[in-house]
Structure formats: C-alpha cells, structure tokens
mmCIF file of C-alpha atoms in Angstrom:
data_model
loop_
_atom_site.group_PDB
_atom_site.id
_atom_site.type_symbol
_atom_site.label_atom_id
_atom_site.label_comp_id
_atom_site.label_asym_id
_atom_site.label_seq_id
_atom_site.Cartn_x
_atom_site.Cartn_y
_atom_site.Cartn_z
ATOM 1 C CA MET A 1331 17.026 23.958 -16.726
ATOM 2 C CA THR A 1332 20.686 22.826 -15.844
ATOM 3 C CA ILE A 1333 21.189 19.840 -13.603
ATOM 4 C CA ASP A 1334 23.655 20.713 -10.825
ATOM 5 C CA MET A 1335 26.090 17.889 -10.298
ATOM 6 C CA ASN A 1336 27.461 19.451 -7.263
ATOM 7 C CA SER A 1337 24.131 18.453 -5.502
ATOM 8 C CA ILE A 1338 25.566 14.830 -5.227
ATOM 9 C CA GLY A 1339 26.213 14.069 -1.565
ATOM 10 C CA ARG A 1340 24.344 17.083 -0.332
ATOM 11 C CA SER A 1341 22.388 16.342 2.838
ATOM 12 C CA LEU A 1342 19.542 18.048 4.747
ATOM 13 C CA GLY A 1343 18.378 17.676 8.140
ATOM 14 C CA PRO A 1344 17.655 16.490 10.740
ATOM 15 C CA VAL A 1345 14.263 17.756 10.080
ATOM 16 C CA ARG A 1346 12.007 17.136 13.107
ATOM 17 C CA GLN A 1347 8.250 16.310 12.962
ATOM 18 C CA ASP A 1348 6.188 15.402 15.945
ATOM 19 C CA TYR A 1349 3.100 13.046 15.324
ATOM 20 C CA THR A 1350 0.261 11.495 17.225
ATOM 21 C CA TRP A 1351 -2.112 8.511 16.772
ATOM 22 C CA LYS A 1352 -4.385 11.007 14.766
ATOM 23 C CA ASP A 1353 -1.592 11.286 12.149
ATOM 24 C CA THR A 1354 -1.097 7.605 11.846
ATOM 25 C CA ALA A 1355 -4.817 6.990 11.708
ATOM 26 C CA LEU A 1356 -5.173 9.541 8.891
ATOM 27 C CA TYR A 1357 -2.358 7.730 7.076
ATOM 28 C CA ALA A 1358 -4.275 4.513 7.300
ATOM 29 C CA LEU A 1359 -7.474 6.056 6.151
ATOM 30 C CA SER A 1360 -5.804 7.631 3.198
ATOM 31 C CA LEU A 1361 -4.729 4.057 2.110
ATOM 32 C CA SER A 1362 -8.354 2.883 2.106
ATOM 33 C CA ALA A 1363 -8.397 1.396 5.622
ATOM 34 C CA GLY A 1364 -11.902 0.842 6.773
ATOM 35 C CA ARG A 1365 -14.160 -1.009 9.377
ATOM 36 C CA ASP A 1366 -12.161 -4.115 9.078
ATOM 37 C CA ASP A 1367 -8.937 -2.335 9.973
ATOM 38 C CA LEU A 1368 -9.773 -0.803 13.282
ATOM 39 C CA ALA A 1369 -6.352 -1.770 14.847
ATOM 40 C CA TRP A 1370 -4.719 0.884 12.665
ATOM 41 C CA LEU A 1371 -7.455 3.570 13.483
ATOM 42 C CA LEU A 1372 -8.741 3.560 16.968
ATOM 43 C CA ASP A 1373 -7.243 5.640 19.748
ATOM 44 C CA PRO A 1374 -5.412 5.813 22.062
ATOM 45 C CA THR A 1375 -2.516 3.608 20.593
ATOM 46 C CA PRO A 1376 -3.265 2.144 17.283
ATOM 47 C CA LYS A 1377 -0.817 0.215 15.412
ATOM 48 C CA VAL A 1378 1.179 2.091 12.698
ATOM 49 C CA LEU A 1379 1.390 1.025 9.249
ATOM 50 C CA PRO A 1380 5.170 0.373 8.351
ATOM 51 C CA THR A 1381 5.006 2.325 5.211
ATOM 52 C CA TYR A 1382 4.319 5.359 7.389
ATOM 53 C CA GLY A 1383 8.085 5.536 7.252
ATOM 54 C CA VAL A 1384 7.905 7.590 4.086
ATOM 55 C CA ILE A 1385 5.782 10.444 5.582
ATOM 56 C CA PRO A 1386 8.609 12.183 7.595
ATOM 57 C CA THR A 1387 10.697 12.200 4.381
ATOM 58 C CA PHE A 1388 8.676 14.324 2.350
ATOM 59 C CA ALA A 1389 9.944 17.776 3.495
ATOM 60 C CA PRO A 1390 13.857 16.970 3.386
ATOM 61 C CA VAL A 1391 13.340 15.065 0.108
ATOM 62 C CA PHE A 1392 11.625 17.688 -1.794
ATOM 63 C CA GLU A 1393 13.721 20.480 -0.154
ATOM 64 C CA LEU A 1394 16.913 18.518 -1.539
ATOM 65 C CA LEU A 1395 15.211 18.174 -4.980
ATOM 66 C CA LYS A 1396 14.922 21.882 -5.317
ATOM 67 C CA THR A 1397 18.615 22.349 -5.110
ATOM 68 C CA THR A 1398 19.310 19.902 -8.139
ATOM 69 C CA GLY A 1399 18.341 22.556 -10.684
ATOM 70 C CA GLY A 1400 15.751 20.491 -12.287
ATOM 71 C CA ASP A 1401 12.013 21.401 -13.246
ATOM 72 C CA LEU A 1402 9.926 19.908 -10.584
ATOM 73 C CA VAL A 1403 6.824 19.995 -12.771
ATOM 74 C CA THR A 1404 8.312 17.142 -14.737
ATOM 75 C CA LEU A 1405 8.853 15.025 -11.613
ATOM 76 C CA LEU A 1406 7.803 11.313 -11.698
ATOM 77 C CA HIS A 1407 8.493 8.796 -8.980
ATOM 78 C CA SER A 1408 10.408 5.817 -10.365
ATOM 79 C CA SER A 1409 10.657 3.417 -7.490
ATOM 80 C CA GLN A 1410 10.531 3.450 -3.680
ATOM 81 C CA ARG A 1411 12.058 1.236 -1.034
ATOM 82 C CA THR A 1412 11.142 1.340 2.772
ATOM 83 C CA GLU A 1413 12.944 -0.748 5.402
ATOM 84 C CA VAL A 1414 11.656 -0.606 8.883
ATOM 85 C CA LEU A 1415 13.944 -1.512 11.650
ATOM 86 C CA VAL A 1416 11.685 -1.336 14.634
ATOM 87 C CA PRO A 1417 7.863 -0.665 14.509
ATOM 88 C CA PHE A 1418 6.724 2.990 14.606
ATOM 89 C CA PRO A 1419 5.149 3.851 17.999
ATOM 90 C CA SER A 1420 1.596 5.612 17.868
ATOM 91 C CA GLY A 1421 3.132 8.975 18.545
ATOM 92 C CA GLY A 1422 6.522 10.615 19.036
ATOM 93 C CA SER A 1423 9.178 13.003 17.568
ATOM 94 C CA MET A 1424 10.774 11.928 14.318
ATOM 95 C CA GLU A 1425 14.017 13.433 13.012
ATOM 96 C CA THR A 1426 14.881 12.809 9.413
ATOM 97 C CA THR A 1427 18.034 13.359 7.495
ATOM 98 C CA ALA A 1428 17.964 13.060 3.554
ATOM 99 C CA THR A 1429 21.049 12.731 1.268
ATOM 100 C CA ILE A 1430 21.403 12.821 -2.478
ATOM 101 C CA ARG A 1431 23.219 9.509 -3.273
ATOM 102 C CA GLY A 1432 23.482 10.121 -6.992
ATOM 103 C CA VAL A 1433 22.233 12.039 -10.177
ATOM 104 C CA TYR A 1434 22.030 10.001 -13.259
ATOM 105 C CA ASP A 1435 21.712 10.691 -17.006
ATOM 106 C CA MET A 1436 19.034 8.996 -18.777
ATOM 107 C CA LYS A 1437 17.874 9.742 -22.245
ATOM 108 C CA ILE A 1438 14.318 10.504 -21.017
ATOM 109 C CA GLY A 1439 15.603 12.498 -18.067
ATOM 110 C CA ALA A 1440 17.715 12.921 -14.950
ATOM 111 C CA SER A 1441 17.323 10.034 -12.416
ATOM 112 C CA ILE A 1442 17.914 11.138 -8.809
ATOM 113 C CA ILE A 1443 18.416 8.847 -5.916
ATOM 114 C CA ILE A 1444 17.900 10.262 -2.316
ATOM 115 C CA ASP A 1445 18.552 8.220 0.835
ATOM 116 C CA THR A 1446 16.789 9.074 4.179
ATOM 117 C CA VAL A 1447 17.096 7.834 7.786
ATOM 118 C CA THR A 1448 14.393 8.534 10.346
ATOM 119 C CA LEU A 1449 14.831 8.351 14.212
ATOM 120 C CA VAL A 1450 11.882 8.240 16.465
ATOM 121 C CA ASP A 1451 12.474 9.476 19.920
ATOM 122 C CA GLY A 1452 16.120 8.924 19.145
ATOM 123 C CA VAL A 1453 15.881 5.302 17.923
ATOM 124 C CA LYS A 1454 16.697 4.563 14.379
ATOM 125 C CA THR A 1455 13.423 3.385 13.055
ATOM 126 C CA ALA A 1456 13.346 3.555 9.224
ATOM 127 C CA VAL A 1457 15.449 4.140 6.233
ATOM 128 C CA THR A 1458 14.100 4.837 2.653
ATOM 129 C CA GLU A 1459 15.415 5.042 -0.920
ATOM 130 C CA TRP A 1460 13.713 7.511 -3.270
ATOM 131 C CA ASN A 1461 14.150 7.060 -7.056
ATOM 132 C CA LEU A 1462 12.926 10.049 -8.833
ATOM 133 C CA LEU A 1463 12.971 11.096 -12.535
ATOM 134 C CA LEU A 1464 12.998 14.683 -13.814
ATOM 135 C CA ARG A 1465 11.619 14.144 -17.427
ATOM 136 C CA GLY A 1466 13.423 15.981 -20.290
ATOM 137 C CA GLU A 1467 16.490 16.880 -18.042
ATOM 138 C CA GLY A 1468 18.845 14.110 -19.544
ATOM 139 C CA GLY A 1469 21.718 14.691 -21.774
ATOM 140 C CA PHE A 1470 23.941 16.466 -19.209
ATOM 141 C CA GLY A 1471 26.840 13.971 -19.412
ATOM 142 C CA GLY A 1472 26.376 12.184 -16.170
ATOM 143 C CA GLU A 1473 26.731 8.595 -15.281
ATOM 144 C CA LYS A 1474 24.172 5.878 -16.185
ATOM 145 C CA PRO A 1475 21.789 4.873 -13.241
ATOM 146 C CA PRO A 1476 22.449 1.816 -11.338
ATOM 147 C CA ALA A 1477 20.411 -1.418 -12.207
ATOM 148 C CA ARG A 1478 16.782 -1.376 -10.789
ATOM 149 C CA LEU A 1479 15.073 -4.206 -8.918
ATOM 150 C CA LYS A 1480 14.836 -7.341 -11.066
ATOM 151 C CA LEU A 1481 12.273 -9.907 -9.882
ATOM 152 C CA ARG A 1482 10.400 -12.591 -11.871
ATOM 153 C CA VAL A 1483 6.758 -12.802 -10.878
ATOM 154 C CA PRO A 1484 5.731 -16.623 -11.072
ATOM 155 C CA SER A 1485 3.910 -17.229 -14.154
ATOM 156 C CA ASP A 1486 3.289 -20.964 -13.723
ATOM 157 C CA ARG A 1487 0.881 -20.712 -10.727
ATOM 158 C CA PRO A 1488 -1.902 -18.221 -9.570
ATOM 159 C CA ALA A 1489 -1.195 -15.642 -7.034
ATOM 160 C CA ASP A 1490 -1.265 -16.702 -3.509
ATOM 161 C CA PHE A 1491 -3.553 -13.790 -2.689
ATOM 162 C CA GLN A 1492 -5.557 -11.229 -4.704
ATOM 163 C CA VAL A 1493 -7.311 -8.305 -3.068
ATOM 164 C CA GLU A 1494 -9.280 -5.580 -4.799
ATOM 165 C CA VAL A 1495 -8.942 -2.034 -3.246
ATOM 166 C CA PRO A 1496 -11.440 0.560 -4.568
ATOM 167 C CA THR A 1497 -9.993 4.043 -4.573
ATOM 168 C CA GLN A 1498 -12.196 7.255 -4.254
ATOM 169 C CA ASP A 1499 -12.495 10.326 -6.373
ATOM 170 C CA ASN A 1500 -10.979 12.184 -3.475
ATOM 171 C CA GLN A 1501 -8.230 9.863 -2.620
ATOM 172 C CA ALA A 1502 -5.369 12.085 -3.653
ATOM 173 C CA LEU A 1503 -6.896 15.018 -1.826
ATOM 174 C CA LEU A 1504 -7.023 12.823 1.251
ATOM 175 C CA TYR A 1505 -3.528 11.444 0.937
ATOM 176 C CA ARG A 1506 -1.927 14.818 0.400
ATOM 177 C CA LEU A 1507 -2.974 15.672 4.048
ATOM 178 C CA ASN A 1508 -0.160 13.378 5.054
ATOM 179 C CA GLY A 1509 2.347 16.086 3.930
ATOM 180 C CA ASP A 1510 2.848 15.254 0.069
ATOM 181 C CA ILE A 1511 1.474 18.393 -1.361
ATOM 182 C CA ASN A 1512 2.970 18.083 -4.874
ATOM 183 C CA PRO A 1513 0.206 19.941 -6.871
ATOM 184 C CA ILE A 1514 0.283 17.455 -9.562
ATOM 185 C CA HIS A 1515 -2.044 15.503 -7.280
ATOM 186 C CA SER A 1516 -4.472 18.292 -6.627
ATOM 187 C CA HIS A 1517 -4.349 21.133 -9.120
ATOM 188 C CA PRO A 1518 -5.880 20.365 -12.554
ATOM 189 C CA GLU A 1519 -3.562 23.051 -14.226
ATOM 190 C CA VAL A 1520 -0.500 21.625 -12.908
ATOM 191 C CA ALA A 1521 -1.510 18.013 -13.737
ATOM 192 C CA ALA A 1522 -2.278 19.402 -17.401
ATOM 193 C CA ALA A 1523 1.083 21.042 -17.675
ATOM 194 C CA ALA A 1524 2.597 17.623 -16.829
ATOM 195 C CA GLY A 1525 0.580 16.007 -19.606
ATOM 196 C CA PHE A 1526 -2.309 14.392 -17.595
ATOM 197 C CA ASP A 1527 -6.043 14.880 -18.059
ATOM 198 C CA ARG A 1528 -6.499 15.343 -14.307
ATOM 199 C CA PRO A 1529 -4.575 15.129 -11.068
ATOM 200 C CA ILE A 1530 -3.019 11.731 -10.504
ATOM 201 C CA LEU A 1531 -3.051 9.506 -7.378
ATOM 202 C CA HIS A 1532 0.271 9.656 -5.417
ATOM 203 C CA GLY A 1533 2.534 6.694 -6.389
ATOM 204 C CA LEU A 1534 3.164 6.324 -2.573
ATOM 205 C CA CYS A 1535 -0.491 5.941 -1.887
ATOM 206 C CA THR A 1536 -0.602 2.970 -4.275
ATOM 207 C CA TYR A 1537 2.597 1.858 -2.845
ATOM 208 C CA GLY A 1538 1.133 2.050 0.729
ATOM 209 C CA ILE A 1539 -1.979 0.279 -0.280
ATOM 210 C CA ALA A 1540 0.196 -2.544 -1.769
ATOM 211 C CA GLY A 1541 2.205 -2.744 1.624
ATOM 212 C CA ARG A 1542 -1.060 -2.791 3.658
ATOM 213 C CA VAL A 1543 -2.545 -5.659 1.777
ATOM 214 C CA ALA A 1544 0.588 -7.693 1.804
ATOM 215 C CA LEU A 1545 1.090 -7.163 5.590
ATOM 216 C CA LYS A 1546 -2.431 -8.499 6.223
ATOM 217 C CA ALA A 1547 -2.193 -11.319 3.802
ATOM 218 C CA LEU A 1548 1.290 -12.674 4.691
ATOM 219 C CA ALA A 1549 2.265 -11.273 8.136
ATOM 220 C CA GLY A 1550 -0.922 -11.444 10.135
ATOM 221 C CA ASP A 1551 -1.095 -7.527 10.162
ATOM 222 C CA ASP A 1552 1.787 -7.412 12.430
ATOM 223 C CA PRO A 1553 4.135 -4.353 11.858
ATOM 224 C CA ALA A 1554 6.824 -6.163 13.841
ATOM 225 C CA ARG A 1555 6.974 -8.822 11.117
ATOM 226 C CA PHE A 1556 7.588 -6.045 8.230
ATOM 227 C CA ARG A 1557 11.015 -5.863 6.846
ATOM 228 C CA ALA A 1558 10.993 -3.931 3.750
ATOM 229 C CA LEU A 1559 8.926 -3.096 0.617
ATOM 230 C CA GLU A 1560 10.358 -2.171 -2.712
ATOM 231 C CA CYS A 1561 8.299 -1.240 -5.727
ATOM 232 C CA LEU A 1562 8.809 0.122 -9.285
ATOM 233 C CA PHE A 1563 6.026 2.374 -10.541
ATOM 234 C CA ALA A 1564 4.972 1.651 -13.978
ATOM 235 C CA LYS A 1565 1.824 3.811 -14.783
ATOM 236 C CA PRO A 1566 -0.034 6.417 -12.884
ATOM 237 C CA VAL A 1567 -3.301 5.629 -11.020
ATOM 238 C CA MET A 1568 -6.326 7.990 -11.393
ATOM 239 C CA PRO A 1569 -8.330 8.601 -8.033
ATOM 240 C CA GLY A 1570 -11.435 6.351 -8.396
ATOM 241 C CA ASP A 1571 -9.587 3.443 -10.033
ATOM 242 C CA THR A 1572 -9.827 0.053 -8.446
ATOM 243 C CA LEU A 1573 -6.446 -1.506 -7.617
ATOM 244 C CA LEU A 1574 -6.021 -5.325 -7.868
ATOM 245 C CA VAL A 1575 -3.092 -6.275 -5.492
ATOM 246 C CA GLU A 1576 -1.556 -9.832 -6.186
ATOM 247 C CA GLY A 1577 1.123 -11.534 -4.335
ATOM 248 C CA TRP A 1578 3.285 -14.650 -4.785
ATOM 249 C CA VAL A 1579 5.189 -16.192 -2.005
ATOM 250 C CA LEU A 1580 8.682 -16.888 -3.260
ATOM 251 C CA ASP A 1581 10.906 -19.692 -2.640
ATOM 252 C CA GLU A 1582 13.247 -17.661 -0.432
ATOM 253 C CA PRO A 1583 11.539 -17.498 3.074
ATOM 254 C CA GLY A 1584 10.208 -14.139 3.986
ATOM 255 C CA LYS A 1585 9.989 -12.714 0.381
ATOM 256 C CA ALA A 1586 7.043 -12.193 -1.863
ATOM 257 C CA ALA A 1587 6.457 -10.726 -5.277
ATOM 258 C CA LEU A 1588 3.595 -8.195 -5.649
ATOM 259 C CA THR A 1589 2.152 -6.442 -8.601
ATOM 260 C CA VAL A 1590 -0.802 -3.779 -8.639
ATOM 261 C CA THR A 1591 -3.130 -3.653 -11.669
ATOM 262 C CA ILE A 1592 -5.691 -1.115 -12.614
ATOM 263 C CA LYS A 1593 -8.821 -3.242 -12.787
ATOM 264 C CA GLU A 1594 -10.762 -1.007 -15.154
ATOM 265 C CA THR A 1595 -7.964 -1.068 -17.811
ATOM 266 C CA GLY A 1596 -5.713 -4.100 -17.011
ATOM 267 C CA VAL A 1597 -2.713 -1.768 -16.885
ATOM 268 C CA LYS A 1598 -0.001 -2.474 -14.284
ATOM 269 C CA ALA A 1599 0.471 0.437 -11.910
ATOM 270 C CA ILE A 1600 3.270 -1.411 -10.118
ATOM 271 C CA SER A 1601 4.902 -3.929 -12.163
ATOM 272 C CA THR A 1602 7.647 -5.137 -9.843
ATOM 273 C CA CYS A 1603 7.541 -5.166 -6.062
ATOM 274 C CA LEU A 1604 9.429 -7.108 -3.468
ATOM 275 C CA PHE A 1605 7.758 -7.451 -0.003
ATOM 276 C CA GLU A 1606 10.150 -8.704 2.703
ATOM 277 C CA TYR A 1607 8.746 -9.982 6.006
ATOM 278 C CA GLN A 1608 9.121 -12.415 9.011
ATOM 279 C CA PRO A 1609 7.464 -15.642 7.858
#
C-alpha cells in the first residue's frame, strides 16, 4: 500500500466518550490490580490510574491511522508517552482530539507519530504521544524519524524496586474491553498473519502495569504525584507471561528509569522507560 504524505497535520475530533467508575475500575483490573489495590476498584469514587489517559485516545488515533494508507495488520507500537496535567475524576465526559504530527521513512517501515489532547468536563487533563510502526511500508522517500528517548539504566547498583506481576491467559481479552480492539490481540488468524504464534498482549497493558507499579513504589499510589510515563517497547508479551518491573531512582529529582522483563525468557519487553513524578 502507498503511504499518504498528505495525512501529516491531519486532525480528528473532538471525540466524546463518557465514563464512570466502572470503566476506570475495569481498566485497573485489566492491569492486574487485585485485593491490595482496592482504592482503584471500589465505588462510588475510586482513584483513577493516570495511564487511563490512553483510553479515550484509541478511537481518534486508529481512525487517523486508517487515513495514512498503510496496512494496519502490520502495525506495531514503538513507544508511548502519557502526561497527566490533573488527576482524572472517577467519572465524567472526555473529549479527545488527535493530530498526525509526522510520517517518517524507516528501512523497516513507516513511523507515524500522533499527538492527542484530552479534556475532561472541559478541563485539559492529559496529552499523549503515540509512536507507531507500519512494518514493510518504508522506502517512500520521507524524512527520517526524530531521535527516540535515550536513558541510561544504572548498571552499578541494583534496582530500587522489583515487582513481579503475573499476567493471565485471558489478559488481552480483558484489556480489549477498555476499547483497544485491535484483532492482533484477540483473533488467532490475525496474529498469525502478523507473524505471531498466538494473539499478543497489548503493549499498552504492559505499559499500564509498569506505570501502576512505579506509582505505588515511588509516589505513594497518589495520582496527583504522577507527571508522565514514556516507554519504548522492545518485544511483545504473551498473555500468561510474568512481568518483572524494575525501577531505578535517578539523580534528577522526580525521575526514575524503568524496565520490564519477561521473567520466563529474560527478554526485555520494555527496554527504556522514564517515569516522572512529584518526589
């Protein structure tokens, strides 16, 4: 397929999505929250995990992707950044606008960066940056992509925290109920066409788990202390894998480096990740 360079700068929205505490509790459950995490789960006004900021972006982001001319079956998530300006209330009306910032030419495919802004009840609440790769769509003569996040994980000392998070065989089927219904995470035939033995876990599920663990370890489970989370995805996770989330507090106050390793294989699922918070 041919990449449409005229899609650069194209916007979609605002797309409205109403939500209640049941939606935010479902999100927490889909990130393996359990009996020790009731503050995110119980009505009538549970706290909302900050990475919920990705949820209202699904619809406008994927509608925009359809206009780029690429084959979405080849889609991989390269990196994600979420910045939360004020905590999400436990319910409200979200309005999200998405814009294609750039379409870049890589040898292995087309790199597409999409920015979103979400308002909740009229208040600017979250901004995200999606970096997506359409494999096999490179060579169209576009610019090279901008530099990605570079972060040195301290190798001279152990992690400040290590937390194992088991995922379940049905983890992707649960996470997709948040609205991310890309069939590569649910339909075996689509996963096979993309080169996988079976449906893979959403990268944003792994991302959300990393954010949830870091918030508890470093910011007292307080969503008001969350600033941003930016992660580079390295390898896919399979539902049922156990995730080892490790974090190192950096010299600059309010910043920590994270990694996520698949315990069964030792492979990094998230190789580079910056968690920003109020110390």
